[in-house]
Short mmCIF file of N, CA and C in Angstrom, two decimals:
data_model
loop_
_atom_site.label_atom_id
_atom_site.label_comp_id
_atom_site.label_asym_id
_atom_site.label_seq_id
_atom_site.Cartn_x
_atom_site.Cartn_y
_atom_site.Cartn_z
N UNK F 1 76.69 -20.04 43.27
CA UNK F 1 77.08 -21.19 42.51
C UNK F 1 76.14 -21.42 41.34
N UNK F 2 74.89 -21.21 41.57
CA UNK F 2 73.92 -21.40 40.51
C UNK F 2 74.13 -20.39 39.38
N UNK F 3 74.48 -19.16 39.73
CA UNK F 3 74.72 -18.15 38.70
C UNK F 3 75.93 -18.51 37.85
N UNK F 4 76.96 -19.08 38.49
CA UNK F 4 78.14 -19.47 37.76
C UNK F 4 77.79 -20.55 36.74
N UNK F 5 77.00 -21.51 37.06
CA UNK F 5 76.57 -22.57 36.16
C UNK F 5 75.76 -22.00 35.00
N UNK F 6 74.89 -21.07 35.32
CA UNK F 6 74.08 -20.46 34.26
C UNK F 6 74.97 -19.69 33.29
N UNK F 7 75.96 -18.93 33.81
CA UNK F 7 76.87 -18.18 32.95
C UNK F 7 77.67 -19.10 32.05
N UNK F 8 78.14 -20.23 32.56
CA UNK F 8 78.93 -21.17 31.76
C UNK F 8 78.07 -21.79 30.65
N UNK F 9 76.84 -22.11 30.95
CA UNK F 9 75.96 -22.73 29.95
C UNK F 9 75.46 -21.69 28.95
N UNK F 10 75.41 -20.45 29.36
CA UNK F 10 74.95 -19.39 28.46
C UNK F 10 75.91 -19.25 27.27
N UNK F 11 77.20 -19.42 27.49
CA UNK F 11 78.17 -19.37 26.38
C UNK F 11 77.80 -20.37 25.29
N UNK F 12 77.48 -21.58 25.71
CA UNK F 12 77.13 -22.61 24.74
C UNK F 12 75.83 -22.25 24.00
N UNK F 13 74.89 -21.70 24.74
CA UNK F 13 73.61 -21.31 24.12
C UNK F 13 73.83 -20.19 23.11
N UNK F 14 74.68 -19.23 23.44
CA UNK F 14 74.95 -18.11 22.52
C UNK F 14 75.67 -18.62 21.28
N UNK F 15 76.66 -19.50 21.45
CA UNK F 15 77.37 -20.07 20.30
C UNK F 15 76.39 -20.86 19.43
N UNK F 16 75.53 -21.65 20.07
CA UNK F 16 74.53 -22.42 19.32
C UNK F 16 73.59 -21.48 18.54
N UNK F 17 73.10 -20.43 19.18
CA UNK F 17 72.21 -19.48 18.52
C UNK F 17 72.92 -18.76 17.37
N UNK F 18 74.18 -18.42 17.54
CA UNK F 18 74.93 -17.73 16.48
C UNK F 18 75.09 -18.66 15.27
N UNK F 19 75.40 -19.92 15.50
CA UNK F 19 75.54 -20.89 14.40
C UNK F 19 74.19 -21.12 13.72
N UNK F 20 73.13 -21.25 14.51
CA UNK F 20 71.80 -21.45 13.95
C UNK F 20 71.38 -20.24 13.13
N UNK F 21 71.67 -19.04 13.62
CA UNK F 21 71.33 -17.82 12.89
C UNK F 21 72.09 -17.75 11.57
N UNK F 22 73.37 -18.05 11.58
CA UNK F 22 74.18 -18.05 10.35
C UNK F 22 73.65 -19.09 9.36
N UNK F 23 73.29 -20.27 9.87
CA UNK F 23 72.72 -21.30 8.99
C UNK F 23 71.40 -20.86 8.39
N UNK F 24 70.58 -20.22 9.21
CA UNK F 24 69.30 -19.71 8.72
C UNK F 24 69.51 -18.66 7.62
N UNK F 25 70.48 -17.76 7.78
CA UNK F 25 70.78 -16.74 6.76
C UNK F 25 71.22 -17.39 5.45
N UNK F 26 72.06 -18.39 5.52
CA UNK F 26 72.51 -19.09 4.32
C UNK F 26 71.33 -19.78 3.65
N UNK F 27 70.50 -20.48 4.42
CA UNK F 27 69.33 -21.16 3.88
C UNK F 27 68.39 -20.18 3.19
N UNK F 28 68.10 -19.04 3.83
CA UNK F 28 67.22 -18.02 3.25
C UNK F 28 67.80 -17.46 1.95
N UNK F 29 69.10 -17.26 1.90
CA UNK F 29 69.74 -16.74 0.68
C UNK F 29 69.60 -17.70 -0.48
N UNK F 30 69.83 -18.98 -0.22
CA UNK F 30 69.69 -19.99 -1.27
C UNK F 30 68.24 -20.10 -1.71
N UNK F 31 67.31 -20.11 -0.77
CA UNK F 31 65.89 -20.23 -1.10
C UNK F 31 65.39 -19.02 -1.88
N UNK F 32 65.79 -17.82 -1.49
CA UNK F 32 65.33 -16.62 -2.20
C UNK F 32 65.91 -16.57 -3.60
N UNK F 33 67.14 -17.07 -3.78
CA UNK F 33 67.74 -17.13 -5.13
C UNK F 33 66.96 -18.09 -6.01
N UNK F 34 66.60 -19.25 -5.47
CA UNK F 34 65.82 -20.22 -6.25
C UNK F 34 64.43 -19.70 -6.55
N UNK F 35 63.82 -19.02 -5.59
CA UNK F 35 62.49 -18.45 -5.80
C UNK F 35 62.55 -17.38 -6.87
N UNK F 36 63.56 -16.54 -6.84
CA UNK F 36 63.69 -15.47 -7.85
C UNK F 36 63.87 -16.07 -9.24
N UNK F 37 64.57 -17.20 -9.32
CA UNK F 37 64.76 -17.82 -10.63
C UNK F 37 63.45 -18.37 -11.18
N UNK F 38 62.62 -18.93 -10.32
CA UNK F 38 61.37 -19.52 -10.81
C UNK F 38 60.24 -18.51 -10.87
N UNK F 39 60.34 -17.43 -10.13
CA UNK F 39 59.27 -16.45 -10.11
C UNK F 39 59.80 -15.07 -10.44
N UNK F 40 60.81 -15.00 -11.30
CA UNK F 40 61.42 -13.73 -11.66
C UNK F 40 60.49 -12.88 -12.49
N UNK F 41 61.08 -12.00 -13.24
CA UNK F 41 60.28 -11.06 -14.02
C UNK F 41 59.52 -11.74 -15.15
N UNK F 42 59.98 -12.91 -15.59
CA UNK F 42 59.30 -13.62 -16.67
C UNK F 42 59.31 -15.13 -16.39
N UNK F 43 58.58 -15.57 -15.36
CA UNK F 43 58.61 -16.99 -15.02
C UNK F 43 57.87 -17.86 -16.04
N UNK F 44 58.22 -19.12 -16.03
CA UNK F 44 57.51 -20.11 -16.85
C UNK F 44 56.19 -20.40 -16.16
N UNK F 45 55.07 -20.25 -16.90
CA UNK F 45 53.76 -20.50 -16.28
C UNK F 45 53.12 -21.77 -16.80
N UNK F 46 53.66 -22.32 -17.90
CA UNK F 46 53.13 -23.58 -18.42
C UNK F 46 54.23 -24.26 -19.23
N UNK F 47 54.11 -25.56 -19.32
CA UNK F 47 55.05 -26.35 -20.10
C UNK F 47 54.22 -27.33 -20.92
N UNK F 48 54.21 -27.16 -22.24
CA UNK F 48 53.39 -27.99 -23.11
C UNK F 48 54.31 -28.83 -23.99
N UNK F 49 54.38 -30.11 -23.67
CA UNK F 49 55.25 -31.04 -24.40
C UNK F 49 56.66 -30.51 -24.52
N UNK F 50 57.18 -29.93 -23.44
CA UNK F 50 58.54 -29.42 -23.42
C UNK F 50 58.69 -27.97 -23.87
N UNK F 51 57.66 -27.38 -24.42
CA UNK F 51 57.72 -25.98 -24.84
C UNK F 51 57.16 -25.10 -23.72
N UNK F 52 57.97 -24.14 -23.32
CA UNK F 52 57.60 -23.30 -22.20
C UNK F 52 56.79 -22.09 -22.65
N UNK F 53 55.81 -21.74 -21.84
CA UNK F 53 55.07 -20.50 -22.02
C UNK F 53 55.43 -19.62 -20.84
N UNK F 54 55.94 -18.46 -21.15
CA UNK F 54 56.38 -17.53 -20.11
C UNK F 54 55.30 -16.49 -19.82
N UNK F 55 55.40 -15.88 -18.65
CA UNK F 55 54.40 -14.94 -18.18
C UNK F 55 54.20 -13.77 -19.14
N UNK F 56 55.29 -13.19 -19.64
CA UNK F 56 55.18 -12.03 -20.52
C UNK F 56 54.43 -12.39 -21.80
N UNK F 57 54.71 -13.56 -22.35
CA UNK F 57 54.02 -14.03 -23.55
C UNK F 57 52.52 -14.15 -23.28
N UNK F 58 52.16 -14.75 -22.14
CA UNK F 58 50.76 -14.90 -21.76
C UNK F 58 50.11 -13.54 -21.52
N UNK F 59 50.83 -12.66 -20.83
CA UNK F 59 50.29 -11.34 -20.54
C UNK F 59 49.99 -10.56 -21.82
N UNK F 60 50.90 -10.64 -22.79
CA UNK F 60 50.67 -9.97 -24.08
C UNK F 60 49.46 -10.54 -24.81
N UNK F 61 49.34 -11.86 -24.83
CA UNK F 61 48.20 -12.51 -25.48
C UNK F 61 46.90 -12.13 -24.78
N UNK F 62 46.93 -12.06 -23.47
CA UNK F 62 45.75 -11.69 -22.69
C UNK F 62 45.33 -10.26 -23.00
N UNK F 63 46.28 -9.35 -23.07
CA UNK F 63 45.96 -7.94 -23.37
C UNK F 63 45.38 -7.80 -24.78
N UNK F 64 45.95 -8.53 -25.74
CA UNK F 64 45.40 -8.49 -27.12
C UNK F 64 43.97 -8.99 -27.13
N UNK F 65 43.70 -10.08 -26.41
CA UNK F 65 42.34 -10.64 -26.37
C UNK F 65 41.37 -9.67 -25.71
N UNK F 66 41.80 -9.02 -24.64
CA UNK F 66 40.94 -8.06 -23.96
C UNK F 66 40.67 -6.84 -24.86
N UNK F 67 41.70 -6.38 -25.57
CA UNK F 67 41.51 -5.25 -26.50
C UNK F 67 40.52 -5.61 -27.60
N UNK F 68 40.66 -6.82 -28.15
CA UNK F 68 39.74 -7.27 -29.21
C UNK F 68 38.32 -7.38 -28.68
N UNK F 69 38.17 -7.88 -27.47
CA UNK F 69 36.83 -8.02 -26.87
C UNK F 69 36.22 -6.65 -26.62
N UNK F 70 37.03 -5.70 -26.16
CA UNK F 70 36.52 -4.33 -25.95
C UNK F 70 36.09 -3.70 -27.27
N UNK F 71 36.89 -3.89 -28.32
CA UNK F 71 36.55 -3.33 -29.63
C UNK F 71 35.28 -3.97 -30.17
N UNK F 72 35.16 -5.28 -30.00
CA UNK F 72 33.97 -5.98 -30.50
C UNK F 72 32.72 -5.50 -29.77
N UNK F 73 32.85 -5.26 -28.47
CA UNK F 73 31.70 -4.81 -27.69
C UNK F 73 31.48 -3.31 -27.84
N UNK F 74 32.56 -2.61 -28.11
CA UNK F 74 32.45 -1.16 -28.24
C UNK F 74 32.43 -0.45 -26.90
N UNK F 75 33.07 -1.03 -25.92
CA UNK F 75 33.09 -0.39 -24.61
C UNK F 75 33.71 -1.24 -23.54
N UNK F 76 33.30 -1.00 -22.31
CA UNK F 76 33.84 -1.68 -21.14
C UNK F 76 33.26 -3.08 -21.03
N UNK F 77 34.11 -4.02 -20.61
CA UNK F 77 33.69 -5.41 -20.45
C UNK F 77 33.19 -5.66 -19.03
N UNK F 78 32.22 -6.55 -18.92
CA UNK F 78 31.80 -7.01 -17.59
C UNK F 78 32.85 -7.99 -17.07
N UNK F 79 32.75 -8.32 -15.81
CA UNK F 79 33.71 -9.28 -15.23
C UNK F 79 33.64 -10.62 -15.94
N UNK F 80 32.44 -11.07 -16.25
CA UNK F 80 32.26 -12.35 -16.94
C UNK F 80 32.86 -12.30 -18.35
N UNK F 81 32.64 -11.21 -19.06
CA UNK F 81 33.21 -11.07 -20.41
C UNK F 81 34.74 -11.02 -20.36
N UNK F 82 35.25 -10.37 -19.34
CA UNK F 82 36.71 -10.30 -19.16
C UNK F 82 37.28 -11.70 -18.89
N UNK F 83 36.64 -12.44 -17.97
CA UNK F 83 37.10 -13.81 -17.68
C UNK F 83 37.04 -14.68 -18.93
N UNK F 84 35.96 -14.53 -19.71
CA UNK F 84 35.81 -15.34 -20.93
C UNK F 84 36.90 -14.98 -21.94
N UNK F 85 37.20 -13.70 -22.10
CA UNK F 85 38.25 -13.29 -23.03
C UNK F 85 39.61 -13.83 -22.59
N UNK F 86 39.88 -13.80 -21.28
CA UNK F 86 41.13 -14.34 -20.76
C UNK F 86 41.21 -15.85 -20.96
N UNK F 87 40.12 -16.55 -20.72
CA UNK F 87 40.09 -18.00 -20.91
C UNK F 87 40.28 -18.34 -22.39
N UNK F 88 39.61 -17.59 -23.28
CA UNK F 88 39.78 -17.82 -24.72
C UNK F 88 41.22 -17.59 -25.14
N UNK F 89 41.85 -16.55 -24.59
CA UNK F 89 43.25 -16.26 -24.92
C UNK F 89 44.15 -17.41 -24.49
N UNK F 90 43.92 -17.95 -23.30
CA UNK F 90 44.73 -19.07 -22.80
C UNK F 90 44.54 -20.30 -23.69
N UNK F 91 43.28 -20.63 -24.01
CA UNK F 91 43.01 -21.80 -24.84
C UNK F 91 43.61 -21.62 -26.24
N UNK F 92 43.55 -20.41 -26.78
CA UNK F 92 44.15 -20.15 -28.09
C UNK F 92 45.67 -20.30 -28.04
N UNK F 93 46.28 -19.86 -26.95
CA UNK F 93 47.73 -20.02 -26.80
C UNK F 93 48.12 -21.49 -26.79
N UNK F 94 47.39 -22.27 -26.03
CA UNK F 94 47.69 -23.71 -25.95
C UNK F 94 47.46 -24.36 -27.31
N UNK F 95 46.35 -24.02 -27.96
CA UNK F 95 46.05 -24.58 -29.28
C UNK F 95 47.15 -24.22 -30.28
N UNK F 96 47.61 -22.97 -30.26
CA UNK F 96 48.67 -22.54 -31.18
C UNK F 96 49.95 -23.34 -30.96
N UNK F 97 50.31 -23.56 -29.70
CA UNK F 97 51.52 -24.33 -29.41
C UNK F 97 51.36 -25.76 -29.92
N UNK F 98 50.21 -26.38 -29.66
CA UNK F 98 50.00 -27.76 -30.10
C UNK F 98 49.99 -27.87 -31.63
N UNK F 99 49.37 -26.91 -32.29
CA UNK F 99 49.35 -26.93 -33.76
C UNK F 99 50.77 -26.76 -34.30
N UNK F 100 51.51 -25.80 -33.74
CA UNK F 100 52.89 -25.58 -34.18
C UNK F 100 53.74 -26.83 -33.97
N UNK F 101 53.54 -27.51 -32.83
CA UNK F 101 54.29 -28.75 -32.58
C UNK F 101 53.92 -29.84 -33.58
N UNK F 102 52.65 -29.94 -33.93
CA UNK F 102 52.22 -30.95 -34.90
C UNK F 102 52.77 -30.64 -36.29
N UNK F 103 52.78 -29.37 -36.65
CA UNK F 103 53.34 -28.96 -37.94
C UNK F 103 54.82 -29.33 -37.99
N UNK F 104 55.54 -29.08 -36.90
CA UNK F 104 56.96 -29.45 -36.84
C UNK F 104 57.13 -30.96 -36.88
N UNK F 105 56.26 -31.70 -36.18
CA UNK F 105 56.37 -33.16 -36.13
C UNK F 105 56.17 -33.77 -37.51
N UNK F 106 55.16 -33.27 -38.22
CA UNK F 106 54.87 -33.80 -39.55
C UNK F 106 55.91 -33.32 -40.57
N UNK F 107 56.47 -32.15 -40.32
CA UNK F 107 57.47 -31.61 -41.23
C UNK F 107 56.88 -30.75 -42.34
N UNK F 108 55.79 -30.08 -42.06
CA UNK F 108 55.17 -29.22 -43.06
C UNK F 108 55.99 -27.94 -43.19
N UNK F 109 56.37 -27.62 -44.40
CA UNK F 109 57.11 -26.39 -44.68
C UNK F 109 56.50 -25.71 -45.88
N UNK F 110 56.62 -24.40 -45.93
CA UNK F 110 56.15 -23.65 -47.09
C UNK F 110 57.35 -22.99 -47.76
N UNK F 111 57.26 -22.87 -49.07
CA UNK F 111 58.35 -22.26 -49.83
C UNK F 111 58.11 -20.76 -49.96
N UNK F 112 59.15 -20.06 -50.35
CA UNK F 112 59.03 -18.63 -50.58
C UNK F 112 58.05 -18.35 -51.72
N UNK F 113 58.05 -19.23 -52.73
CA UNK F 113 57.12 -19.05 -53.85
C UNK F 113 55.67 -19.16 -53.40
N UNK F 114 55.39 -20.09 -52.49
CA UNK F 114 54.02 -20.23 -51.96
C UNK F 114 53.61 -18.99 -51.17
N UNK F 115 54.54 -18.44 -50.41
CA UNK F 115 54.26 -17.24 -49.63
C UNK F 115 53.98 -16.07 -50.58
N UNK F 116 54.81 -15.94 -51.61
CA UNK F 116 54.61 -14.84 -52.58
C UNK F 116 53.29 -14.99 -53.31
N UNK F 117 52.94 -16.20 -53.69
CA UNK F 117 51.67 -16.44 -54.38
C UNK F 117 50.49 -16.04 -53.50
N UNK F 118 50.50 -16.49 -52.26
CA UNK F 118 49.42 -16.15 -51.34
C UNK F 118 49.41 -14.65 -51.06
N UNK F 119 50.58 -14.07 -50.95
CA UNK F 119 50.75 -12.65 -50.70
C UNK F 119 50.05 -11.82 -51.77
N UNK F 120 50.21 -12.22 -53.01
CA UNK F 120 49.67 -11.44 -54.13
C UNK F 120 48.21 -11.74 -54.43
N UNK F 121 47.75 -12.93 -54.13
CA UNK F 121 46.40 -13.30 -54.55
C UNK F 121 45.36 -13.29 -53.44
N UNK F 122 45.78 -13.47 -52.21
CA UNK F 122 44.84 -13.59 -51.10
C UNK F 122 45.24 -12.65 -49.97
N UNK F 123 44.66 -11.47 -49.92
CA UNK F 123 45.03 -10.55 -48.84
C UNK F 123 44.60 -11.08 -47.46
N UNK F 124 45.43 -10.87 -46.45
CA UNK F 124 45.06 -11.33 -45.10
C UNK F 124 43.90 -10.51 -44.54
N UNK F 125 43.22 -11.02 -43.52
CA UNK F 125 42.04 -10.35 -42.96
C UNK F 125 42.30 -8.91 -42.50
N UNK F 126 43.47 -8.66 -41.89
CA UNK F 126 43.72 -7.30 -41.40
C UNK F 126 43.92 -6.32 -42.55
N UNK F 127 44.32 -6.81 -43.73
CA UNK F 127 44.44 -5.94 -44.91
C UNK F 127 43.05 -5.73 -45.51
N UNK F 128 42.22 -6.76 -45.51
CA UNK F 128 40.86 -6.62 -46.03
C UNK F 128 40.08 -5.54 -45.28
N UNK F 129 40.35 -5.40 -43.98
CA UNK F 129 39.64 -4.41 -43.17
C UNK F 129 40.28 -3.03 -43.20
N UNK F 130 41.49 -2.92 -43.72
CA UNK F 130 42.22 -1.66 -43.71
C UNK F 130 41.57 -0.63 -44.62
N UNK F 131 41.33 0.58 -44.13
CA UNK F 131 40.73 1.64 -44.95
C UNK F 131 41.58 2.00 -46.18
N UNK F 132 42.89 1.78 -46.11
CA UNK F 132 43.77 2.11 -47.23
C UNK F 132 43.47 1.27 -48.47
N UNK F 133 42.83 0.13 -48.29
CA UNK F 133 42.55 -0.78 -49.41
C UNK F 133 41.06 -0.86 -49.71
N UNK F 134 40.30 0.12 -49.29
CA UNK F 134 38.86 0.09 -49.50
C UNK F 134 38.40 1.25 -50.39
N UNK F 135 37.36 0.97 -51.15
CA UNK F 135 36.67 1.98 -51.93
C UNK F 135 35.18 1.82 -51.62
N UNK F 136 34.58 2.88 -51.18
CA UNK F 136 33.16 2.88 -50.81
C UNK F 136 32.83 1.78 -49.78
N UNK F 137 33.75 1.58 -48.83
CA UNK F 137 33.50 0.62 -47.77
C UNK F 137 33.74 -0.83 -48.15
N UNK F 138 34.19 -1.10 -49.37
CA UNK F 138 34.45 -2.47 -49.85
C UNK F 138 35.93 -2.62 -50.18
N UNK F 139 36.46 -3.81 -49.98
CA UNK F 139 37.86 -4.06 -50.32
C UNK F 139 38.05 -3.88 -51.82
N UNK F 140 39.10 -3.15 -52.18
CA UNK F 140 39.41 -2.86 -53.59
C UNK F 140 40.67 -3.62 -53.97
N UNK F 141 40.51 -4.69 -54.74
CA UNK F 141 41.63 -5.54 -55.13
C UNK F 141 42.63 -4.76 -55.98
N UNK F 142 42.18 -3.79 -56.75
CA UNK F 142 43.06 -2.98 -57.59
C UNK F 142 44.03 -2.19 -56.71
N UNK F 143 43.53 -1.64 -55.61
CA UNK F 143 44.40 -0.91 -54.69
C UNK F 143 45.42 -1.86 -54.05
N UNK F 144 44.97 -3.07 -53.77
CA UNK F 144 45.89 -4.05 -53.18
C UNK F 144 47.00 -4.40 -54.16
N UNK F 145 46.66 -4.59 -55.44
CA UNK F 145 47.68 -4.88 -56.46
C UNK F 145 48.61 -3.69 -56.66
N UNK F 146 48.08 -2.46 -56.66
CA UNK F 146 48.90 -1.26 -56.82
C UNK F 146 49.85 -1.09 -55.64
N UNK F 147 49.46 -1.60 -54.50
CA UNK F 147 50.27 -1.52 -53.28
C UNK F 147 51.66 -2.12 -53.49
N UNK F 148 51.74 -3.21 -54.27
CA UNK F 148 53.02 -3.90 -54.47
C UNK F 148 53.98 -3.13 -55.36
N UNK F 149 53.47 -2.29 -56.24
CA UNK F 149 54.35 -1.53 -57.14
C UNK F 149 54.69 -0.15 -56.58
N UNK F 150 54.13 0.20 -55.43
CA UNK F 150 54.40 1.50 -54.82
C UNK F 150 55.74 1.46 -54.09
N UNK F 151 56.70 2.33 -54.47
CA UNK F 151 58.02 2.30 -53.81
C UNK F 151 58.00 2.83 -52.38
N UNK F 152 56.95 3.53 -52.00
CA UNK F 152 56.90 4.10 -50.65
C UNK F 152 56.16 3.20 -49.66
N UNK F 153 56.03 1.94 -49.99
CA UNK F 153 55.31 1.00 -49.13
C UNK F 153 56.06 0.81 -47.82
N UNK F 154 55.30 0.80 -46.74
CA UNK F 154 55.86 0.60 -45.41
C UNK F 154 56.44 -0.81 -45.31
N UNK F 155 57.73 -0.89 -45.03
CA UNK F 155 58.43 -2.17 -44.95
C UNK F 155 57.85 -3.06 -43.83
N UNK F 156 57.45 -2.44 -42.73
CA UNK F 156 56.87 -3.19 -41.61
C UNK F 156 55.56 -3.87 -42.01
N UNK F 157 54.75 -3.20 -42.82
CA UNK F 157 53.49 -3.80 -43.28
C UNK F 157 53.78 -5.02 -44.16
N UNK F 158 54.76 -4.87 -45.04
CA UNK F 158 55.13 -6.01 -45.89
C UNK F 158 55.62 -7.19 -45.05
N UNK F 159 56.44 -6.90 -44.06
CA UNK F 159 56.96 -7.96 -43.20
C UNK F 159 55.84 -8.60 -42.37
N UNK F 160 54.88 -7.82 -41.91
CA UNK F 160 53.79 -8.41 -41.14
C UNK F 160 52.89 -9.29 -42.02
N UNK F 161 52.70 -8.89 -43.27
CA UNK F 161 51.92 -9.73 -44.20
C UNK F 161 52.68 -11.02 -44.49
N UNK F 162 53.98 -10.90 -44.72
CA UNK F 162 54.78 -12.10 -44.98
C UNK F 162 54.75 -13.04 -43.78
N UNK F 163 54.90 -12.51 -42.57
CA UNK F 163 54.88 -13.34 -41.38
C UNK F 163 53.52 -14.00 -41.19
N UNK F 164 52.46 -13.29 -41.53
CA UNK F 164 51.11 -13.86 -41.46
C UNK F 164 51.05 -15.13 -42.31
N UNK F 165 51.55 -15.05 -43.54
CA UNK F 165 51.49 -16.21 -44.43
C UNK F 165 52.46 -17.31 -44.01
N UNK F 166 53.60 -16.95 -43.45
CA UNK F 166 54.54 -17.99 -42.99
C UNK F 166 53.94 -18.77 -41.81
N UNK F 167 53.05 -18.13 -41.06
CA UNK F 167 52.36 -18.81 -39.96
C UNK F 167 51.10 -19.53 -40.45
N UNK F 168 50.36 -18.88 -41.36
CA UNK F 168 49.04 -19.36 -41.78
C UNK F 168 49.11 -20.52 -42.78
N UNK F 169 50.01 -20.45 -43.74
CA UNK F 169 50.06 -21.49 -44.77
C UNK F 169 50.34 -22.89 -44.22
N UNK F 170 51.27 -23.07 -43.29
CA UNK F 170 51.44 -24.41 -42.71
C UNK F 170 50.18 -24.90 -41.98
N UNK F 171 49.47 -24.00 -41.34
CA UNK F 171 48.23 -24.37 -40.65
C UNK F 171 47.19 -24.84 -41.67
N UNK F 172 47.08 -24.12 -42.77
CA UNK F 172 46.13 -24.53 -43.81
C UNK F 172 46.49 -25.90 -44.37
N UNK F 173 47.79 -26.11 -44.59
CA UNK F 173 48.22 -27.40 -45.13
C UNK F 173 47.93 -28.52 -44.12
N UNK F 174 48.15 -28.27 -42.83
CA UNK F 174 47.83 -29.26 -41.80
C UNK F 174 46.34 -29.57 -41.82
N UNK F 175 45.52 -28.54 -41.92
CA UNK F 175 44.08 -28.74 -41.96
C UNK F 175 43.68 -29.56 -43.19
N UNK F 176 44.30 -29.28 -44.33
CA UNK F 176 44.01 -30.05 -45.54
C UNK F 176 44.39 -31.51 -45.36
N UNK F 177 45.56 -31.74 -44.75
CA UNK F 177 46.00 -33.13 -44.54
C UNK F 177 45.07 -33.86 -43.58
N UNK F 178 44.58 -33.16 -42.59
CA UNK F 178 43.68 -33.79 -41.62
C UNK F 178 42.33 -34.12 -42.24
N UNK F 179 41.83 -33.24 -43.09
CA UNK F 179 40.51 -33.46 -43.67
C UNK F 179 40.56 -34.29 -44.96
N UNK F 180 41.73 -34.46 -45.55
CA UNK F 180 41.83 -35.21 -46.80
C UNK F 180 41.45 -36.68 -46.61
N UNK F 181 41.78 -37.23 -45.47
CA UNK F 181 41.50 -38.64 -45.24
C UNK F 181 40.13 -38.89 -44.65
N UNK F 182 39.37 -37.86 -44.44
CA UNK F 182 38.06 -38.02 -43.82
C UNK F 182 37.01 -38.16 -44.91
N UNK F 183 36.29 -39.23 -44.86
CA UNK F 183 35.21 -39.45 -45.84
C UNK F 183 34.01 -40.02 -45.11
N UNK F 184 32.85 -39.55 -45.48
CA UNK F 184 31.62 -40.02 -44.87
C UNK F 184 30.77 -40.64 -45.99
N UNK F 185 30.31 -41.85 -45.72
CA UNK F 185 29.48 -42.51 -46.72
C UNK F 185 28.13 -41.79 -46.82
N UNK F 186 27.46 -41.99 -47.97
CA UNK F 186 26.14 -41.38 -48.16
C UNK F 186 25.15 -41.88 -47.11
N UNK F 187 25.23 -43.18 -46.79
CA UNK F 187 24.31 -43.75 -45.80
C UNK F 187 24.53 -43.09 -44.43
N UNK F 188 25.78 -42.90 -44.06
CA UNK F 188 26.08 -42.27 -42.77
C UNK F 188 25.62 -40.81 -42.75
N UNK F 189 25.81 -40.10 -43.86
CA UNK F 189 25.37 -38.72 -43.96
C UNK F 189 23.85 -38.61 -43.83
N UNK F 190 23.12 -39.52 -44.49
CA UNK F 190 21.67 -39.50 -44.39
C UNK F 190 21.22 -39.86 -42.98
N UNK F 191 21.95 -40.78 -42.37
CA UNK F 191 21.62 -41.18 -41.00
C UNK F 191 21.78 -40.00 -40.03
N UNK F 192 22.82 -39.25 -40.17
CA UNK F 192 23.05 -38.08 -39.31
C UNK F 192 22.02 -37.02 -39.58
#
């Protein structure tokens, strides 16, 4: 008699376990889908005033910073130097986002004429260091000017210079606007 009671109750236990197992499978499927969306191949790792920073963007900035630090040192970085380069890259990323947001908030824009003027008169730092524009180890402005009339100029180089100025000129204008209203009296300057 006892075995009969156990067999009858076992049916209910098996049905309960089957339903619980099916529910668990559904729950795991939904949870893994949500996890994959938030931790996929390019998850959002920061949100700065509504602007998202994704992992790939951060990873690229980190690699550039580490490469620059290795070049500056001329070799392998220590763990501390690596951490510092990574921290600097992160802080620079955040600063760039905040500056870009402020430029957009204020409404600073540059014209094509301003970009062309800067393009022709003020070479960017990466061009100043380029061996193609140097004579005897010094930047040669004549070579830079001749660069513009050369029909075989690399289109990518021109586009990278233009993009540099489209990014840099608004920053310069923001800096000018920020420092234009700053004045220190002679008494305060002497006091400091």
